Amino acid sequence: MSSSIHDTPCSCDCLVSMPPASAIPAVIFAKNSDRPRDEVQEVVFVPAGTHPPGSRLQCTYIEVEQVSKTHAVILSRPSWLWGAEMGANEHGVCIGNEAVWTKEPVGEGEALLGMDLLRLALERGSTAQEALHVITGLLERYGQGGSCREDPMPFCYHNTFLLADRTEAWVLETAGRLWAAQRIQGGARNISNQLSIGTDISAEHPELRSHAQAQGWWSGQGAFDFAQVFSLTQQPVRMEAAKARFRAGRELLQKWQGNITAEVMMGILRNKESGICMDSGGFRTTASMVSILPRDPTRPCVHFLTATPDPSRSVFKPFIFGVGATQAPQVLSPTFGVQDPVRTLPRFQTQVDRRHMLYRGQQVALGLMESEQEQGQQLQQKQRDLEQEGLEAGRGLLAGEQTPAHQELGGLFQAFVERESQAYT
C-alpha cells in the first residue's frame, strides 16, 4: 500500500452537542474511528495511578517524563499502539482525534503519535481546557510524528482534536508544533479531517502568525484565518472527500438542533449515505463511541463504546467510572511482548492476529447477517434490544431514578460485553 496521502484513506468524524442543541442539560460527545479495515480496536480500562518522581513512560515509539498522578481512563484504541483514538477519563473529559495534512511538512521521524497525545491528555487533564494544555505542552516539547498504521510503509499525519467536558468543548488543530484552538460553549460542532478553525481563534501558539508570515502564507494584514492560511492549496483526494462528510455531519447536527440525544448521535455515526459510517476500499469504521456528560456534577457521565467495527451492526455498551470498574477481558486483544512487530526493528515486518473475543464473535455474526436472512435479522434484533437496555439504564441514572451501588455501576460495561458475547455464540 502506498504511503501517499492521495490514495490512503484515513478519516474520522467527531461531533459534540451542548445546550441549547442537546435535548437534555448535557454535553454529548461522539466519534467514529475510521482505520485500516482489518485493524482491531480494543477497549482498555486503566485505573488511576501514582508514580514516583523521575519516572519515565514508554508511549508507542518514544519515552516521556511521567507525572506524579494519572486519572482513570477508558480508551478505545488500535490494539498495536499505546495511545487511543478516543476515550474518556473519570472527570468527564472526552477526546477524539483526526488525521490532517497542512502546509507544515509531516516528518517521518518517530515522536508522539496524535493518539499518544490523546491518552496523555486524558490521563493528566481534569477539564477539557487542562487536557488541551497537556497536548500543546507535549507538542512543544516532543513534537508529533511516527507511522500511524501497522505497515512497513510509513503513513504519517498531523492531528486535530475535539475535547469536551461537562461544561464546554474545545477544537484543537495542529500543524507540526504549531496550533490554534477554538472554545465552544453552546450549540453543536463537528470535525472531519480538515482544518476548520477560521478567524474565531480562542488560543494559539505564540509563533503561529509570525511563522505564517515568514513562510509567505499570510501578509500580516487583515483578519488571520487559520484554516485558510495553513490548509494545503492542492488538497489530497481524501481530504476533499472529507469535506462532504464534514458538511453532512454539520447538516445532521443542524437537523436535530435542540433535540440531540445519545441515540441521535448513534444514528449519525451509523449514517452510511453520508460516508460518516465508512466502508470504502481498505478502510472502514473500526470502532465508535458516544458519551453523555451531564451538567449536574452529582449525575454520572455515561460512555457508550462498541469495541467492534461498523456501528450499524454493533452494540453501544454503557461504561461508567465506579468502584467496581475493571477491564472486560472479552474486549482486550492478545499481547505479544518483545516479539510484537511494533517492538522489533525494523517495525511491522510481520502481521499478528490481534482479534479479541468480542471482535471474533461479531465477525461471525456479520457473516450471518450478510448470508442468512432470518438468522441475521434475529441477531440484529438482539443487538438493538441489548443496546436499548443500556440506553434505558443510562437514562435512569441521568434522571436520578436509579441509584445502584457504585460496585454495580463499575461492572455495567462488563455485564453488557458478556451478554453481547453470549448473543453471538
XYZ file of C-alpha atoms in Angstrom:
425
model
C 0.000 0.000 0.000
C 1.463 3.335 -0.996
C 2.144 5.822 1.755
C 0.914 8.655 -0.459
C -1.800 10.648 1.242
C -3.523 10.853 -2.128
C -4.693 7.256 -2.069
C -4.592 6.452 1.628
C -7.981 6.933 3.184
C -7.761 7.883 6.797
C -10.785 9.593 8.073
C -12.794 10.053 11.201
C -15.727 12.115 12.350
C -16.038 13.739 15.785
C -19.171 15.554 16.902
C -20.259 17.401 20.018
C -23.540 18.899 21.138
C -24.306 21.036 24.139
C -27.333 23.040 25.263
C -29.274 24.517 23.523
C -28.560 21.927 20.768
C -28.774 18.979 23.214
C -32.250 17.769 24.198
C -31.040 17.334 27.792
C -28.840 19.500 30.067
C -25.690 17.655 28.984
C -22.746 17.768 26.614
C -22.942 14.844 24.164
C -19.720 13.690 22.503
C -19.438 11.212 19.605
C -16.754 9.734 17.361
C -16.379 7.180 14.578
C -12.827 5.902 14.253
C -12.135 5.085 10.595
C -8.994 2.989 10.230
C -7.413 0.243 8.054
C -10.227 -2.267 7.612
C -8.574 -5.245 9.380
C -7.166 -3.263 12.296
C -8.618 -4.342 15.651
C -9.682 -1.811 18.270
C -9.781 -2.855 21.914
C -11.435 -1.110 24.858
C -8.983 -0.670 27.709
C -9.665 0.464 31.266
C -6.647 1.964 33.056
C -7.120 2.763 36.769
C -5.816 5.991 38.335
C -2.180 5.774 39.404
C 0.575 7.457 41.412
C 4.131 7.442 40.078
C 7.493 8.023 41.799
C 9.448 11.201 40.920
C 11.648 10.829 37.832
C 9.521 8.019 36.338
C 9.644 7.578 32.573
C 6.712 6.462 30.443
C 7.020 4.406 27.252
C 4.487 5.587 24.642
C 4.129 3.984 21.192
C 7.591 4.964 19.954
C 9.254 7.293 22.456
C 9.557 7.762 26.216
C 8.297 10.851 28.030
C 8.502 12.009 31.630
C 5.701 10.599 33.779
C 3.652 12.847 36.083
C 3.056 12.097 39.776
C -0.682 11.306 39.403
C -2.719 9.976 36.477
C -6.529 9.773 36.159
C -8.512 6.600 35.480
C -9.341 6.310 31.752
C -11.435 4.202 29.384
C -9.827 4.027 25.932
C -10.827 2.747 22.512
C -7.544 2.101 20.777
C -5.933 0.261 17.860
C -4.510 -2.653 19.799
C -0.949 -2.344 18.470
C -0.241 1.095 19.938
C -0.025 2.778 23.353
C -2.353 5.738 22.800
C -6.015 5.841 21.787
C -8.350 7.024 19.019
C -10.920 8.182 21.572
C -11.674 7.864 25.242
C -12.764 9.470 28.490
C -11.428 9.961 31.992
C -13.008 9.786 35.459
C -13.529 13.589 35.473
C -15.826 13.521 32.457
C -13.270 14.656 29.872
C -13.676 13.079 26.397
C -11.288 13.416 23.446
C -11.276 12.241 19.827
C -8.572 12.928 17.219
C -8.455 13.199 13.434
C -5.751 12.987 10.773
C -4.929 16.229 8.976
C -2.359 17.442 6.451
C -1.325 21.091 6.275
C 1.352 23.281 4.670
C 3.661 22.282 7.533
C 5.552 19.181 6.329
C 4.888 15.856 8.053
C 8.175 14.372 9.251
C 8.637 10.602 9.336
C 10.797 10.748 12.464
C 9.329 8.958 15.479
C 7.824 11.230 18.136
C 4.427 11.204 19.878
C 1.500 9.982 17.802
C -1.679 12.083 17.955
C -3.196 9.030 19.657
C -0.447 9.124 22.320
C -1.167 12.826 22.913
C -4.858 11.998 23.316
C -4.237 9.366 26.002
C -1.682 11.529 27.830
C -4.212 14.390 27.899
C -6.936 12.137 29.353
C -4.568 10.771 31.998
C -3.379 14.256 33.015
C -6.224 16.746 32.427
C -9.254 17.114 34.709
C -11.062 19.551 32.341
C -11.159 19.886 28.549
C -9.077 23.066 28.779
C -6.480 21.405 31.020
C -6.292 18.463 28.606
C -5.725 20.921 25.739
C -2.792 22.489 27.621
C -1.343 18.999 28.195
C -1.379 18.356 24.415
C 0.104 21.725 23.446
C 2.828 21.428 26.107
C 3.836 17.918 24.966
C 3.677 19.001 21.324
C 6.122 21.820 22.072
C 8.448 19.513 23.982
C 8.378 16.261 21.979
C 6.660 17.023 18.665
C 4.286 14.694 16.785
C 5.326 12.018 14.334
C 5.811 8.359 13.503
C 3.807 5.904 11.432
C 0.131 5.655 12.314
C -0.574 2.192 10.937
C 0.823 -1.353 11.123
C 2.590 -1.374 7.794
C 6.235 -1.322 6.677
C 5.338 1.721 4.507
C 5.179 4.674 6.928
C 1.927 6.632 6.988
C 2.176 9.875 8.933
C -0.102 12.804 9.647
C -0.711 15.722 11.971
C -3.771 15.904 14.200
C -6.877 17.800 15.112
C -8.693 17.093 18.390
C -12.172 17.558 19.784
C -12.105 17.830 23.589
C -15.227 18.019 25.757
C -16.215 18.034 29.425
C -19.447 18.676 31.342
C -19.448 22.411 30.612
C -17.720 23.127 27.299
C -15.777 21.811 24.318
C -12.594 22.814 22.505
C -11.420 22.177 18.954
C -7.609 21.996 18.775
C -5.976 21.936 15.345
C -2.253 21.399 14.823
C 0.355 21.895 12.114
C 3.650 20.410 13.319
C 4.306 22.067 16.694
C 2.023 24.994 15.869
C -1.646 25.062 16.841
C -4.870 27.027 17.100
C -7.823 26.332 19.395
C -11.470 27.331 19.473
C -13.674 27.239 22.558
C -17.297 26.119 22.130
C -19.755 26.948 24.906
C -23.081 26.220 23.232
C -24.652 24.561 20.178
C -23.115 21.785 18.089
C -19.783 21.339 16.292
C -18.090 18.622 14.226
C -14.631 17.959 12.765
C -13.637 15.738 9.804
C -10.002 15.535 8.642
C -9.517 19.178 7.720
C -8.701 22.462 9.352
C -11.959 24.094 10.425
C -10.912 26.983 12.680
C -11.149 30.246 10.742
C -10.807 33.669 12.381
C -12.588 32.616 15.600
C -9.421 31.632 17.492
C -9.634 31.420 21.302
C -5.979 30.440 21.913
C -2.942 29.864 19.710
C 0.761 29.030 19.606
C 2.696 32.280 20.245
C 4.611 31.929 16.959
C 1.651 30.873 14.790
C 1.203 34.181 12.936
C 4.875 35.140 12.711
C 5.686 31.697 11.239
C 2.889 32.021 8.662
C 4.218 35.458 7.718
C 7.827 34.252 7.479
C 6.708 31.442 5.141
C 4.818 33.895 2.944
C 1.454 32.262 3.699
C -0.008 35.375 5.305
C 0.605 39.046 4.566
C 0.154 40.154 8.169
C -2.664 42.419 7.023
C -6.338 41.946 7.882
C -8.000 39.021 9.616
C -5.960 35.871 10.284
C -7.925 32.814 9.076
C -6.103 29.735 10.398
C -7.757 27.187 8.067
C -7.205 29.377 5.018
C -3.587 30.172 5.856
C -2.454 26.639 6.820
C -4.549 24.379 4.539
C -2.825 22.872 1.508
C -3.645 24.676 -1.725
C -3.852 21.316 -3.511
C -5.922 19.159 -1.154
C -5.280 15.392 -1.101
C -8.188 13.407 -2.591
C -9.170 12.026 0.823
C -9.318 15.492 2.383
C -11.559 16.626 -0.474
C -13.835 13.641 0.287
C -13.786 14.604 3.969
C -15.345 17.970 3.073
C -18.554 16.188 2.068
C -18.579 14.266 5.382
C -17.905 17.470 7.318
C -20.863 19.173 5.584
C -23.103 16.124 6.106
C -22.187 15.985 9.811
C -22.930 19.681 10.217
C -26.284 19.334 8.396
C -27.321 16.317 10.502
C -26.478 18.221 13.698
C -28.481 21.217 12.433
C -31.423 18.988 11.530
C -31.590 17.703 15.121
C -30.797 21.079 16.724
C -32.437 21.249 20.161
C -33.252 17.520 20.093
C -29.820 15.906 20.141
C -29.592 12.842 22.397
C -27.173 9.911 22.627
C -29.472 7.945 20.251
C -29.417 10.784 17.705
C -25.595 10.767 17.830
C -25.572 6.969 17.396
C -27.851 7.423 14.378
C -25.451 9.968 12.851
C -22.493 7.612 13.416
C -24.483 4.850 11.649
C -25.250 7.045 8.622
C -23.750 5.257 5.589
C -25.166 7.556 2.927
C -23.008 10.474 4.128
C -19.899 8.294 4.468
C -19.790 9.040 8.224
C -20.256 5.283 8.759
C -17.406 4.369 6.456
C -16.704 1.300 4.379
C -14.565 2.296 1.447
C -11.629 0.478 -0.058
C -9.117 -0.547 2.566
C -10.789 1.478 5.312
C -13.870 1.280 7.484
C -15.276 2.484 10.793
C -13.451 0.147 13.211
C -14.950 1.426 16.498
C -17.392 4.057 17.774
C -18.123 5.969 20.962
C -20.872 8.248 22.294
C -20.691 9.938 25.725
C -23.264 11.818 27.806
C -21.662 14.376 30.130
C -24.432 15.838 32.325
C -24.134 19.424 33.562
C -25.218 18.246 37.040
C -21.990 17.051 38.723
C -23.953 14.687 41.006
C -25.000 12.629 37.956
C -22.536 10.153 36.423
C -21.143 10.535 32.904
C -22.204 7.602 30.700
C -19.863 6.445 27.925
C -21.114 4.059 25.217
C -18.450 2.073 23.326
C -18.770 -0.583 20.606
C -15.284 -2.265 20.620
C -16.265 -3.665 17.186
C -16.363 -2.413 13.570
C -19.371 -0.938 11.738
C -21.628 0.822 14.271
C -24.715 -0.094 12.216
C -24.048 -3.716 13.207
C -22.541 -3.165 16.635
C -23.859 -2.590 20.141
C -23.089 0.647 22.003
C -22.465 -0.599 25.563
C -22.526 1.697 28.635
C -19.399 2.281 30.733
C -19.470 4.263 33.988
C -16.489 5.031 36.213
C -17.289 3.404 39.558
C -15.686 1.458 42.379
C -16.023 -1.879 40.571
C -14.706 -0.695 37.176
C -12.302 -3.278 35.784
C -11.028 -4.485 32.434
C -13.544 -6.528 30.413
C -11.340 -9.413 29.145
C -13.511 -10.088 26.066
C -12.535 -6.713 24.506
C -8.802 -6.960 25.257
C -6.520 -8.075 22.433
C -3.794 -10.676 22.934
C -0.303 -9.270 23.644
C 2.973 -10.324 22.004
C 5.593 -8.717 24.285
C 9.028 -8.099 22.780
C 8.062 -10.243 19.758
C 5.391 -7.714 18.750
C 6.056 -6.361 15.217
C 5.657 -2.811 16.629
C 8.540 -3.511 19.066
C 11.030 -5.292 16.730
C 13.164 -3.198 14.353
C 12.581 -2.577 11.500
C 8.944 -2.319 12.569
C 5.864 -4.014 11.076
C 7.681 -6.654 9.022
C 5.187 -9.328 10.085
C 1.480 -9.498 10.947
C -0.060 -10.927 14.118
C -3.661 -11.811 14.958
C -4.896 -9.142 17.380
C -8.602 -10.075 17.329
C -10.222 -10.137 20.780
C -13.085 -12.422 21.756
C -15.928 -9.977 21.114
C -14.428 -8.987 17.739
C -14.321 -12.659 16.656
C -17.927 -13.208 17.769
C -19.158 -10.121 15.957
C -17.327 -11.114 12.740
C -19.204 -14.440 12.717
C -22.452 -12.554 13.363
C -21.696 -10.163 10.461
C -21.257 -13.154 8.163
C -24.682 -14.469 9.229
C -26.271 -11.045 8.765
C -24.999 -10.994 5.200
C -25.847 -14.576 4.215
C -28.611 -15.976 6.461
C -31.560 -13.635 6.137
C -33.626 -14.874 9.091
C -30.818 -15.692 11.487
C -29.073 -12.423 10.602
C -32.221 -10.409 11.311
C -32.668 -12.177 14.660
C -29.079 -11.329 15.612
C -29.531 -7.702 14.624
C -32.700 -7.560 16.742
C -30.783 -8.981 19.719
C -28.167 -6.248 19.236
C -30.824 -3.488 19.154
C -32.636 -4.871 22.227
C -29.394 -5.062 24.213
C -28.452 -1.517 23.204
C -31.901 -0.199 24.174
C -31.469 -1.772 27.588
C -28.135 0.035 28.014
C -29.675 3.334 26.915
C -32.564 2.849 29.371
C -30.094 2.152 32.192
C -28.227 5.349 31.250
C -31.457 7.381 31.136
C -32.484 6.115 34.572
C -29.130 7.104 36.067
C -29.173 10.539 34.452
C -32.705 11.200 35.667
C -31.750 10.082 39.185
C -34.386 7.309 39.071
C -31.803 4.580 39.585
C -29.149 4.705 42.243
C -27.368 1.343 42.048
C -24.353 0.696 44.246
C -21.058 2.018 42.876
C -19.928 -1.591 42.563
C -22.758 -2.287 40.120
C -22.017 0.856 38.105
C -18.394 -0.137 37.659
C -19.434 -3.584 36.411
C -22.043 -2.323 33.927
C -19.854 -2.425 30.811
C -18.520 -5.887 31.670
C -22.093 -7.208 32.078
C -23.151 -5.862 28.658
C -19.998 -7.194 26.957
C -20.722 -10.657 28.392
C -24.316 -10.549 27.191
C -23.298 -9.437 23.703
C -20.686 -12.243 23.560
C -23.384 -14.765 24.536
C -25.694 -13.481 21.789
C -23.037 -14.454 19.222
C -22.479 -17.999 20.495
